Amino acid sequence: MDTVTLNRGETHIVMLRGLGSAGYQWSLQSADPQIVDVEELLYTRESVALPIAGSLDQRFKLTAIAPGNTLVRFVQSRRFAPAEKPNATFDVSLSITEEKTRFGL
């Protein structure tokens, strides 16, 4: 588990080891949408060096929306086998604060 503290408006990138060649994909299982926005960052052809040997890692951008705490949980599973137990999970304990000014206002 990672522990991350952000100010409102800041972002954090989570990199998860890929296993797509075996049919596994990471997806968001839970997070408080009033506190954090979670977006998967997809690769473009231009951003990937060819040839690809193995699986690409998956990247997710967490954007702090409002002060609070939430657990962001990702699961690595096969979408074509929803009844199958996930291969892995990854948690981010996220704490979001208001940015304080130099004068404490």
mmCIF file of N, CA, C and O in Angstrom:
data_model
loop_
_atom_site.group_PDB
_atom_site.id
_atom_site.type_symbol
_atom_site.label_atom_id
_atom_site.label_comp_id
_atom_site.label_asym_id
_atom_site.label_seq_id
_atom_site.Cartn_x
_atom_site.Cartn_y
_atom_site.Cartn_z
ATOM 1 N N MET A 1 0.846 -1.171 0.000
ATOM 2 C CA MET A 1 0.000 0.000 0.000
ATOM 3 C C MET A 1 0.891 1.233 0.000
ATOM 4 O O MET A 1 1.898 1.289 0.676
ATOM 5 N N ASP A 2 0.489 2.200 -0.785
ATOM 6 C CA ASP A 2 1.148 3.504 -0.793
ATOM 7 C C ASP A 2 0.327 4.462 0.062
ATOM 8 O O ASP A 2 -0.904 4.359 0.128
ATOM 9 N N THR A 3 1.005 5.403 0.689
ATOM 10 C CA THR A 3 0.347 6.478 1.419
ATOM 11 C C THR A 3 0.742 7.781 0.739
ATOM 12 O O THR A 3 1.924 8.068 0.577
ATOM 13 N N VAL A 4 -0.262 8.550 0.312
ATOM 14 C CA VAL A 4 -0.020 9.773 -0.452
ATOM 15 C C VAL A 4 -0.815 10.913 0.171
ATOM 16 O O VAL A 4 -1.990 10.752 0.509
ATOM 17 N N THR A 5 -0.170 12.065 0.310
ATOM 18 C CA THR A 5 -0.834 13.282 0.770
ATOM 19 C C THR A 5 -0.730 14.318 -0.342
ATOM 20 O O THR A 5 0.351 14.577 -0.858
ATOM 21 N N LEU A 6 -1.876 14.888 -0.713
ATOM 22 C CA LEU A 6 -1.930 15.896 -1.770
ATOM 23 C C LEU A 6 -2.687 17.113 -1.274
ATOM 24 O O LEU A 6 -3.555 17.001 -0.409
ATOM 25 N N ASN A 7 -2.382 18.254 -1.854
ATOM 26 C CA ASN A 7 -3.209 19.441 -1.687
ATOM 27 C C ASN A 7 -4.302 19.395 -2.743
ATOM 28 O O ASN A 7 -4.116 18.797 -3.808
ATOM 29 N N ARG A 8 -5.419 20.038 -2.458
ATOM 30 C CA ARG A 8 -6.503 20.064 -3.439
ATOM 31 C C ARG A 8 -5.979 20.610 -4.754
ATOM 32 O O ARG A 8 -5.242 21.603 -4.790
ATOM 33 N N GLY A 9 -6.304 19.932 -5.864
ATOM 34 C CA GLY A 9 -5.865 20.343 -7.194
ATOM 35 C C GLY A 9 -4.604 19.643 -7.669
ATOM 36 O O GLY A 9 -4.311 19.653 -8.853
ATOM 37 N N GLU A 10 -3.840 19.034 -6.761
ATOM 38 C CA GLU A 10 -2.624 18.325 -7.154
ATOM 39 C C GLU A 10 -2.959 16.950 -7.712
ATOM 40 O O GLU A 10 -4.041 16.406 -7.485
ATOM 41 N N THR A 11 -1.993 16.387 -8.441
ATOM 42 C CA THR A 11 -2.170 15.054 -9.015
ATOM 43 C C THR A 11 -1.030 14.135 -8.583
ATOM 44 O O THR A 11 0.037 14.597 -8.176
ATOM 45 N N HIS A 12 -1.298 12.839 -8.698
ATOM 46 C CA HIS A 12 -0.309 11.809 -8.389
ATOM 47 C C HIS A 12 -0.512 10.677 -9.384
ATOM 48 O O HIS A 12 -1.642 10.270 -9.647
ATOM 49 N N ILE A 13 0.581 10.163 -9.947
ATOM 50 C CA ILE A 13 0.511 9.058 -10.909
ATOM 51 C C ILE A 13 0.812 7.746 -10.189
ATOM 52 O O ILE A 13 1.811 7.633 -9.474
ATOM 53 N N VAL A 14 -0.057 6.760 -10.408
ATOM 54 C CA VAL A 14 0.134 5.412 -9.876
ATOM 55 C C VAL A 14 0.495 4.515 -11.056
ATOM 56 O O VAL A 14 -0.244 4.458 -12.041
ATOM 57 N N MET A 15 1.642 3.836 -10.959
ATOM 58 C CA MET A 15 2.102 2.926 -12.017
ATOM 59 C C MET A 15 1.946 1.499 -11.496
ATOM 60 O O MET A 15 2.499 1.159 -10.451
ATOM 61 N N LEU A 16 1.193 0.687 -12.221
ATOM 62 C CA LEU A 16 0.927 -0.691 -11.814
ATOM 63 C C LEU A 16 1.483 -1.656 -12.851
ATOM 64 O O LEU A 16 1.265 -1.472 -14.058
ATOM 65 N N ARG A 17 2.180 -2.669 -12.374
ATOM 66 C CA ARG A 17 2.822 -3.645 -13.265
ATOM 67 C C ARG A 17 1.765 -4.389 -14.085
ATOM 68 O O ARG A 17 0.844 -4.988 -13.546
ATOM 69 N N GLY A 18 1.933 -4.330 -15.392
ATOM 70 C CA GLY A 18 0.969 -4.929 -16.300
ATOM 71 C C GLY A 18 1.144 -6.430 -16.473
ATOM 72 O O GLY A 18 2.236 -6.969 -16.298
ATOM 73 N N LEU A 19 0.059 -7.080 -16.801
ATOM 74 C CA LEU A 19 0.050 -8.506 -17.107
ATOM 75 C C LEU A 19 -0.984 -8.761 -18.209
ATOM 76 O O LEU A 19 -1.685 -9.756 -18.230
ATOM 77 N N GLY A 20 -1.073 -7.781 -19.117
ATOM 78 C CA GLY A 20 -2.049 -7.846 -20.195
ATOM 79 C C GLY A 20 -1.853 -9.019 -21.137
ATOM 80 O O GLY A 20 -2.810 -9.540 -21.701
ATOM 81 N N SER A 21 -0.609 -9.464 -21.301
ATOM 82 C CA SER A 21 -0.357 -10.595 -22.199
ATOM 83 C C SER A 21 -0.986 -11.881 -21.667
ATOM 84 O O SER A 21 -1.194 -12.831 -22.421
ATOM 85 N N ALA A 22 -1.338 -11.918 -20.375
ATOM 86 C CA ALA A 22 -2.025 -13.071 -19.785
ATOM 87 C C ALA A 22 -3.520 -12.776 -19.596
ATOM 88 O O ALA A 22 -4.233 -13.552 -18.972
ATOM 89 N N GLY A 23 -3.983 -11.646 -20.131
ATOM 90 C CA GLY A 23 -5.396 -11.304 -20.068
ATOM 91 C C GLY A 23 -5.811 -10.490 -18.863
ATOM 92 O O GLY A 23 -6.992 -10.217 -18.685
ATOM 93 N N TYR A 24 -4.859 -10.086 -18.023
ATOM 94 C CA TYR A 24 -5.191 -9.319 -16.822
ATOM 95 C C TYR A 24 -5.092 -7.820 -17.087
ATOM 96 O O TYR A 24 -4.172 -7.363 -17.758
ATOM 97 N N GLN A 25 -6.029 -7.076 -16.530
ATOM 98 C CA GLN A 25 -6.047 -5.620 -16.622
ATOM 99 C C GLN A 25 -6.332 -5.049 -15.240
ATOM 100 O O GLN A 25 -7.117 -5.616 -14.479
ATOM 101 N N TRP A 26 -5.706 -3.918 -14.929
ATOM 102 C CA TRP A 26 -5.989 -3.208 -13.696
ATOM 103 C C TRP A 26 -7.223 -2.335 -13.903
ATOM 104 O O TRP A 26 -7.412 -1.755 -14.968
ATOM 105 N N SER A 27 -8.067 -2.243 -12.868
ATOM 106 C CA SER A 27 -9.213 -1.334 -12.905
ATOM 107 C C SER A 27 -9.448 -0.794 -11.506
ATOM 108 O O SER A 27 -9.022 -1.382 -10.507
ATOM 109 N N LEU A 28 -10.127 0.325 -11.446
ATOM 110 C CA LEU A 28 -10.468 0.934 -10.173
ATOM 111 C C LEU A 28 -11.611 0.151 -9.556
ATOM 112 O O LEU A 28 -12.630 -0.081 -10.194
ATOM 113 N N GLN A 29 -11.423 -0.269 -8.298
ATOM 114 C CA GLN A 29 -12.503 -0.966 -7.594
ATOM 115 C C GLN A 29 -13.273 -0.008 -6.694
ATOM 116 O O GLN A 29 -14.491 -0.057 -6.632
ATOM 117 N N SER A 30 -12.540 0.881 -5.984
ATOM 118 C CA SER A 30 -13.240 1.805 -5.098
ATOM 119 C C SER A 30 -12.403 3.036 -4.806
ATOM 120 O O SER A 30 -11.175 2.982 -4.782
ATOM 121 N N ALA A 31 -13.105 4.143 -4.596
ATOM 122 C CA ALA A 31 -12.531 5.433 -4.195
ATOM 123 C C ALA A 31 -13.714 6.373 -4.000
ATOM 124 O O ALA A 31 -14.765 6.184 -4.613
ATOM 125 N N ASP A 32 -13.546 7.370 -3.167
ATOM 126 C CA ASP A 32 -14.616 8.345 -2.952
ATOM 127 C C ASP A 32 -14.564 9.381 -4.073
ATOM 128 O O ASP A 32 -13.648 10.209 -4.116
ATOM 129 N N PRO A 33 -15.550 9.371 -4.983
ATOM 130 C CA PRO A 33 -15.514 10.292 -6.122
ATOM 131 C C PRO A 33 -15.706 11.761 -5.746
ATOM 132 O O PRO A 33 -15.480 12.635 -6.566
ATOM 133 N N GLN A 34 -16.123 12.037 -4.505
ATOM 134 C CA GLN A 34 -16.247 13.426 -4.068
ATOM 135 C C GLN A 34 -14.911 13.978 -3.587
ATOM 136 O O GLN A 34 -14.762 15.173 -3.406
ATOM 137 N N ILE A 35 -13.931 13.074 -3.384
ATOM 138 C CA ILE A 35 -12.619 13.475 -2.880
ATOM 139 C C ILE A 35 -11.535 13.380 -3.949
ATOM 140 O O ILE A 35 -10.639 14.212 -4.013
ATOM 141 N N VAL A 36 -11.618 12.359 -4.812
ATOM 142 C CA VAL A 36 -10.565 12.124 -5.799
ATOM 143 C C VAL A 36 -11.165 11.705 -7.138
ATOM 144 O O VAL A 36 -12.165 10.986 -7.187
ATOM 145 N N ASP A 37 -10.558 12.189 -8.205
ATOM 146 C CA ASP A 37 -10.899 11.750 -9.562
ATOM 147 C C ASP A 37 -9.792 10.810 -10.012
ATOM 148 O O ASP A 37 -8.613 11.139 -9.878
ATOM 149 N N VAL A 38 -10.163 9.631 -10.515
ATOM 150 C CA VAL A 38 -9.192 8.634 -10.963
ATOM 151 C C VAL A 38 -9.385 8.433 -12.459
ATOM 152 O O VAL A 38 -10.486 8.134 -12.917
ATOM 153 N N GLU A 39 -8.292 8.603 -13.203
ATOM 154 C CA GLU A 39 -8.333 8.488 -14.666
ATOM 155 C C GLU A 39 -7.192 7.595 -15.134
ATOM 156 O O GLU A 39 -6.040 7.782 -14.726
ATOM 157 N N GLU A 40 -7.510 6.616 -15.989
ATOM 158 C CA GLU A 40 -6.441 5.790 -16.554
ATOM 159 C C GLU A 40 -5.774 6.570 -17.676
ATOM 160 O O GLU A 40 -6.442 7.177 -18.521
ATOM 161 N N LEU A 41 -4.440 6.564 -17.670
ATOM 162 C CA LEU A 41 -3.671 7.227 -18.718
ATOM 163 C C LEU A 41 -3.300 6.177 -19.762
ATOM 164 O O LEU A 41 -2.527 5.263 -19.486
ATOM 165 N N LEU A 42 -3.867 6.316 -20.938
ATOM 166 C CA LEU A 42 -3.637 5.333 -22.000
ATOM 167 C C LEU A 42 -2.403 5.702 -22.813
ATOM 168 O O LEU A 42 -2.044 6.875 -22.924
ATOM 169 N N TYR A 43 -1.779 4.698 -23.376
ATOM 170 C CA TYR A 43 -0.602 4.893 -24.225
ATOM 171 C C TYR A 43 -1.038 5.240 -25.641
ATOM 172 O O TYR A 43 -2.096 4.824 -26.095
ATOM 173 N N THR A 44 -0.193 6.000 -26.334
ATOM 174 C CA THR A 44 -0.386 6.257 -27.756
ATOM 175 C C THR A 44 0.694 5.497 -28.516
ATOM 176 O O THR A 44 1.701 5.080 -27.930
ATOM 177 N N ARG A 45 0.506 5.335 -29.785
ATOM 178 C CA ARG A 45 1.541 4.661 -30.595
ATOM 179 C C ARG A 45 2.882 5.361 -30.498
ATOM 180 O O ARG A 45 3.924 4.738 -30.464
ATOM 181 N N GLU A 46 2.821 6.677 -30.434
ATOM 182 C CA GLU A 46 4.050 7.461 -30.393
ATOM 183 C C GLU A 46 4.793 7.325 -29.066
ATOM 184 O O GLU A 46 6.002 7.530 -28.995
ATOM 185 N N SER A 47 4.071 6.980 -28.000
ATOM 186 C CA SER A 47 4.701 6.925 -26.680
ATOM 187 C C SER A 47 5.278 5.554 -26.335
ATOM 188 O O SER A 47 5.925 5.405 -25.310
ATOM 189 N N VAL A 48 5.084 4.568 -27.218
ATOM 190 C CA VAL A 48 5.552 3.212 -26.940
ATOM 191 C C VAL A 48 6.665 2.853 -27.914
ATOM 192 O O VAL A 48 6.518 3.008 -29.128
ATOM 193 N N ALA A 49 7.781 2.380 -27.365
ATOM 194 C CA ALA A 49 8.895 1.930 -28.212
ATOM 195 C C ALA A 49 8.573 0.531 -28.734
ATOM 196 O O ALA A 49 8.215 -0.356 -27.969
ATOM 197 N N LEU A 50 8.681 0.362 -30.017
ATOM 198 C CA LEU A 50 8.410 -0.944 -30.625
ATOM 199 C C LEU A 50 9.712 -1.680 -30.883
ATOM 200 O O LEU A 50 10.730 -1.052 -31.098
ATOM 201 N N PRO A 51 9.784 -2.964 -30.870
ATOM 202 C CA PRO A 51 8.691 -3.889 -30.590
ATOM 203 C C PRO A 51 8.450 -4.018 -29.086
ATOM 204 O O PRO A 51 9.343 -3.801 -28.282
ATOM 205 N N ILE A 52 7.220 -4.374 -28.748
ATOM 206 C CA ILE A 52 6.851 -4.569 -27.347
ATOM 207 C C ILE A 52 7.057 -6.042 -27.021
ATOM 208 O O ILE A 52 6.540 -6.918 -27.694
ATOM 209 N N ALA A 53 7.823 -6.297 -25.992
ATOM 210 C CA ALA A 53 8.031 -7.666 -25.522
ATOM 211 C C ALA A 53 7.457 -7.765 -24.118
ATOM 212 O O ALA A 53 7.977 -7.155 -23.194
ATOM 213 N N GLY A 54 6.354 -8.465 -23.968
ATOM 214 C CA GLY A 54 5.729 -8.565 -22.653
ATOM 215 C C GLY A 54 4.542 -7.628 -22.533
ATOM 216 O O GLY A 54 3.968 -7.199 -23.515
ATOM 217 N N SER A 55 4.203 -7.292 -21.314
ATOM 218 C CA SER A 55 3.026 -6.486 -21.021
ATOM 219 C C SER A 55 3.412 -5.058 -20.650
ATOM 220 O O SER A 55 4.439 -4.834 -20.009
ATOM 221 N N LEU A 56 2.570 -4.111 -21.039
ATOM 222 C CA LEU A 56 2.770 -2.715 -20.653
ATOM 223 C C LEU A 56 2.229 -2.490 -19.249
ATOM 224 O O LEU A 56 1.213 -3.060 -18.862
ATOM 225 N N ASP A 57 2.924 -1.648 -18.485
ATOM 226 C CA ASP A 57 2.398 -1.238 -17.191
ATOM 227 C C ASP A 57 1.187 -0.351 -17.426
ATOM 228 O O ASP A 57 1.038 0.257 -18.488
ATOM 229 N N GLN A 58 0.306 -0.274 -16.436
ATOM 230 C CA GLN A 58 -0.851 0.610 -16.527
ATOM 231 C C GLN A 58 -0.639 1.783 -15.588
ATOM 232 O O GLN A 58 -0.086 1.628 -14.493
ATOM 233 N N ARG A 59 -1.088 2.964 -16.044
ATOM 234 C CA ARG A 59 -0.901 4.194 -15.279
ATOM 235 C C ARG A 59 -2.254 4.833 -14.992
ATOM 236 O O ARG A 59 -3.112 4.878 -15.867
ATOM 237 N N PHE A 60 -2.395 5.316 -13.760
ATOM 238 C CA PHE A 60 -3.612 6.008 -13.353
ATOM 239 C C PHE A 60 -3.245 7.340 -12.723
ATOM 240 O O PHE A 60 -2.296 7.429 -11.951
ATOM 241 N N LYS A 61 -4.003 8.378 -13.061
ATOM 242 C CA LYS A 61 -3.777 9.713 -12.496
ATOM 243 C C LYS A 61 -4.843 9.969 -11.441
ATOM 244 O O LYS A 61 -6.046 9.897 -11.722
ATOM 245 N N LEU A 62 -4.383 10.274 -10.209
ATOM 246 C CA LEU A 62 -5.280 10.648 -9.127
ATOM 247 C C LEU A 62 -5.259 12.170 -9.028
ATOM 248 O O LEU A 62 -4.193 12.771 -8.909
ATOM 249 N N THR A 63 -6.424 12.807 -9.081
ATOM 250 C CA THR A 63 -6.526 14.254 -8.958
ATOM 251 C C THR A 63 -7.324 14.574 -7.698
ATOM 252 O O THR A 63 -8.468 14.127 -7.552
ATOM 253 N N ALA A 64 -6.699 15.339 -6.802
ATOM 254 C CA ALA A 64 -7.328 15.710 -5.532
ATOM 255 C C ALA A 64 -8.422 16.748 -5.780
ATOM 256 O O ALA A 64 -8.152 17.821 -6.310
ATOM 257 N N ILE A 65 -9.650 16.421 -5.384
ATOM 258 C CA ILE A 65 -10.790 17.305 -5.622
ATOM 259 C C ILE A 65 -11.165 18.101 -4.377
ATOM 260 O O ILE A 65 -11.404 19.303 -4.452
ATOM 261 N N ALA A 66 -11.241 17.417 -3.231
ATOM 262 C CA ALA A 66 -11.692 18.070 -2.003
ATOM 263 C C ALA A 66 -10.958 17.479 -0.806
ATOM 264 O O ALA A 66 -10.505 16.341 -0.855
ATOM 265 N N PRO A 67 -10.831 18.243 0.277
ATOM 266 C CA PRO A 67 -10.161 17.725 1.470
ATOM 267 C C PRO A 67 -10.865 16.492 2.028
ATOM 268 O O PRO A 67 -12.090 16.391 1.981
ATOM 269 N N GLY A 68 -10.076 15.565 2.529
ATOM 270 C CA GLY A 68 -10.622 14.349 3.131
ATOM 271 C C GLY A 68 -9.662 13.194 2.957
ATOM 272 O O GLY A 68 -8.533 13.362 2.471
ATOM 273 N N ASN A 69 -10.124 12.024 3.351
ATOM 274 C CA ASN A 69 -9.331 10.799 3.246
ATOM 275 C C ASN A 69 -10.136 9.741 2.521
ATOM 276 O O ASN A 69 -11.356 9.645 2.710
ATOM 277 N N THR A 70 -9.462 8.949 1.715
ATOM 278 C CA THR A 70 -10.117 7.852 1.028
ATOM 279 C C THR A 70 -9.098 6.765 0.713
ATOM 280 O O THR A 70 -7.895 7.041 0.611
ATOM 281 N N LEU A 71 -9.586 5.566 0.579
ATOM 282 C CA LEU A 71 -8.758 4.451 0.132
ATOM 283 C C LEU A 71 -9.066 4.231 -1.342
ATOM 284 O O LEU A 71 -10.234 4.048 -1.712
ATOM 285 N N VAL A 72 -8.046 4.306 -2.175
ATOM 286 C CA VAL A 72 -8.197 4.053 -3.603
ATOM 287 C C VAL A 72 -7.711 2.626 -3.843
ATOM 288 O O VAL A 72 -6.545 2.321 -3.586
ATOM 289 N N ARG A 73 -8.608 1.748 -4.291
ATOM 290 C CA ARG A 73 -8.259 0.333 -4.481
ATOM 291 C C ARG A 73 -8.355 -0.043 -5.948
ATOM 292 O O ARG A 73 -9.360 0.202 -6.607
ATOM 293 N N PHE A 74 -7.264 -0.630 -6.441
ATOM 294 C CA PHE A 74 -7.205 -1.156 -7.799
ATOM 295 C C PHE A 74 -7.174 -2.675 -7.725
ATOM 296 O O PHE A 74 -6.580 -3.243 -6.801
ATOM 297 N N VAL A 75 -7.803 -3.338 -8.697
ATOM 298 C CA VAL A 75 -7.753 -4.798 -8.784
ATOM 299 C C VAL A 75 -7.263 -5.189 -10.170
ATOM 300 O O VAL A 75 -7.573 -4.536 -11.167
ATOM 301 N N GLN A 76 -6.477 -6.251 -10.210
ATOM 302 C CA GLN A 76 -5.988 -6.785 -11.479
ATOM 303 C C GLN A 76 -6.745 -8.089 -11.724
ATOM 304 O O GLN A 76 -6.597 -9.058 -10.984
ATOM 305 N N SER A 77 -7.588 -8.080 -12.751
ATOM 306 C CA SER A 77 -8.423 -9.243 -13.034
ATOM 307 C C SER A 77 -8.613 -9.394 -14.535
ATOM 308 O O SER A 77 -8.201 -8.545 -15.321
ATOM 309 N N ARG A 78 -9.240 -10.494 -14.882
ATOM 310 C CA ARG A 78 -9.592 -10.751 -16.283
ATOM 311 C C ARG A 78 -11.045 -10.331 -16.470
ATOM 312 O O ARG A 78 -11.945 -10.901 -15.868
ATOM 313 N N ARG A 79 -11.268 -9.366 -17.319
ATOM 314 C CA ARG A 79 -12.631 -8.850 -17.513
ATOM 315 C C ARG A 79 -13.551 -9.904 -18.116
ATOM 316 O O ARG A 79 -14.753 -9.873 -17.891
ATOM 317 N N PHE A 80 -12.990 -10.850 -18.833
ATOM 318 C CA PHE A 80 -13.810 -11.892 -19.443
ATOM 319 C C PHE A 80 -14.123 -13.014 -18.447
ATOM 320 O O PHE A 80 -14.849 -13.946 -18.777
ATOM 321 N N ALA A 81 -13.588 -12.944 -17.224
ATOM 322 C CA ALA A 81 -13.848 -13.946 -16.190
ATOM 323 C C ALA A 81 -14.185 -13.239 -14.876
ATOM 324 O O ALA A 81 -13.425 -13.292 -13.909
ATOM 325 N N PRO A 82 -15.350 -12.542 -14.804
ATOM 326 C CA PRO A 82 -15.673 -11.742 -13.622
ATOM 327 C C PRO A 82 -15.832 -12.549 -12.330
ATOM 328 O O PRO A 82 -15.670 -11.999 -11.244
ATOM 329 N N ALA A 83 -16.138 -13.836 -12.412
ATOM 330 C CA ALA A 83 -16.307 -14.658 -11.209
ATOM 331 C C ALA A 83 -14.964 -15.117 -10.635
ATOM 332 O O ALA A 83 -14.895 -15.568 -9.494
ATOM 333 N N GLU A 84 -13.907 -15.000 -11.428
ATOM 334 C CA GLU A 84 -12.570 -15.411 -11.002
ATOM 335 C C GLU A 84 -12.017 -14.425 -9.969
ATOM 336 O O GLU A 84 -12.196 -13.222 -10.090
ATOM 337 N N LYS A 85 -11.319 -14.953 -8.971
ATOM 338 C CA LYS A 85 -10.699 -14.110 -7.947
ATOM 339 C C LYS A 85 -9.637 -13.220 -8.609
ATOM 340 O O LYS A 85 -8.886 -13.676 -9.473
ATOM 341 N N PRO A 86 -9.537 -11.937 -8.198
ATOM 342 C CA PRO A 86 -8.511 -11.057 -8.774
ATOM 343 C C PRO A 86 -7.105 -11.619 -8.576
ATOM 344 O O PRO A 86 -6.822 -12.248 -7.553
ATOM 345 N N ASN A 87 -6.249 -11.372 -9.539
ATOM 346 C CA ASN A 87 -4.857 -11.800 -9.469
ATOM 347 C C ASN A 87 -4.084 -11.002 -8.423
ATOM 348 O O ASN A 87 -3.211 -11.525 -7.736
ATOM 349 N N ALA A 88 -4.402 -9.700 -8.300
ATOM 350 C CA ALA A 88 -3.692 -8.821 -7.366
ATOM 351 C C ALA A 88 -4.573 -7.628 -7.034
ATOM 352 O O ALA A 88 -5.511 -7.303 -7.763
ATOM 353 N N THR A 89 -4.239 -6.972 -5.920
ATOM 354 C CA THR A 89 -4.867 -5.707 -5.554
ATOM 355 C C THR A 89 -3.763 -4.724 -5.179
ATOM 356 O O THR A 89 -2.654 -5.142 -4.808
ATOM 357 N N PHE A 90 -4.060 -3.449 -5.298
ATOM 358 C CA PHE A 90 -3.112 -2.414 -4.888
ATOM 359 C C PHE A 90 -3.913 -1.267 -4.300
ATOM 360 O O PHE A 90 -4.866 -0.781 -4.912
ATOM 361 N N ASP A 91 -3.521 -0.837 -3.093
ATOM 362 C CA ASP A 91 -4.230 0.227 -2.394
ATOM 363 C C ASP A 91 -3.369 1.475 -2.253
ATOM 364 O O ASP A 91 -2.154 1.382 -2.051
ATOM 365 N N VAL A 92 -4.041 2.621 -2.341
ATOM 366 C CA VAL A 92 -3.403 3.911 -2.068
ATOM 367 C C VAL A 92 -4.238 4.576 -0.978
ATOM 368 O O VAL A 92 -5.430 4.828 -1.172
ATOM 369 N N SER A 93 -3.621 4.822 0.173
ATOM 370 C CA SER A 93 -4.265 5.577 1.242
ATOM 371 C C SER A 93 -4.020 7.049 0.934
ATOM 372 O O SER A 93 -2.890 7.524 0.987
ATOM 373 N N LEU A 94 -5.089 7.751 0.585
ATOM 374 C CA LEU A 94 -4.967 9.116 0.087
ATOM 375 C C LEU A 94 -5.540 10.116 1.086
ATOM 376 O O LEU A 94 -6.661 9.958 1.567
ATOM 377 N N SER A 95 -4.747 11.121 1.388
ATOM 378 C CA SER A 95 -5.165 12.207 2.271
ATOM 379 C C SER A 95 -5.039 13.514 1.496
ATOM 380 O O SER A 95 -3.975 13.813 0.949
ATOM 381 N N ILE A 96 -6.139 14.262 1.448
ATOM 382 C CA ILE A 96 -6.141 15.525 0.702
ATOM 383 C C ILE A 96 -6.391 16.662 1.682
ATOM 384 O O ILE A 96 -7.312 16.617 2.497
ATOM 385 N N THR A 97 -5.538 17.687 1.593
ATOM 386 C CA THR A 97 -5.644 18.838 2.477
ATOM 387 C C THR A 97 -5.832 20.100 1.648
ATOM 388 O O THR A 97 -5.562 20.125 0.457
ATOM 389 N N GLU A 98 -6.281 21.151 2.308
ATOM 390 C CA GLU A 98 -6.339 22.470 1.686
ATOM 391 C C GLU A 98 -4.934 23.041 1.722
ATOM 392 O O GLU A 98 -4.239 22.916 2.732
ATOM 393 N N GLU A 99 -4.523 23.648 0.656
ATOM 394 C CA GLU A 99 -3.205 24.283 0.643
ATOM 395 C C GLU A 99 -3.248 25.517 1.528
ATOM 396 O O GLU A 99 -4.153 26.336 1.421
ATOM 397 N N LYS A 100 -2.285 25.627 2.408
ATOM 398 C CA LYS A 100 -2.223 26.791 3.301
ATOM 399 C C LYS A 100 -1.372 27.878 2.651
ATOM 400 O O LYS A 100 -0.352 27.600 2.056
ATOM 401 N N THR A 101 -1.813 29.081 2.804
ATOM 402 C CA THR A 101 -1.036 30.198 2.271
ATOM 403 C C THR A 101 0.090 30.546 3.229
ATOM 404 O O THR A 101 0.135 30.070 4.357
ATOM 405 N N ARG A 102 0.951 31.378 2.795
ATOM 406 C CA ARG A 102 2.084 31.810 3.597
ATOM 407 C C ARG A 102 1.640 32.492 4.882
ATOM 408 O O ARG A 102 2.318 32.452 5.893
ATOM 409 N N PHE A 103 0.458 33.094 4.868
ATOM 410 C CA PHE A 103 -0.026 33.849 6.017
ATOM 411 C C PHE A 103 -1.041 33.064 6.836
ATOM 412 O O PHE A 103 -1.680 33.603 7.733
ATOM 413 N N GLY A 104 -1.222 31.756 6.504
ATOM 414 C CA GLY A 104 -2.157 30.916 7.253
ATOM 415 C C GLY A 104 -3.626 31.181 6.960
ATOM 416 O O GLY A 104 -4.480 30.802 7.727
ATOM 417 N N LEU A 105 -3.908 31.829 5.840
ATOM 418 C CA LEU A 105 -5.300 32.134 5.475
ATOM 419 C C LEU A 105 -5.890 31.049 4.629
ATOM 420 O O LEU A 105 -5.298 30.413 3.882
#
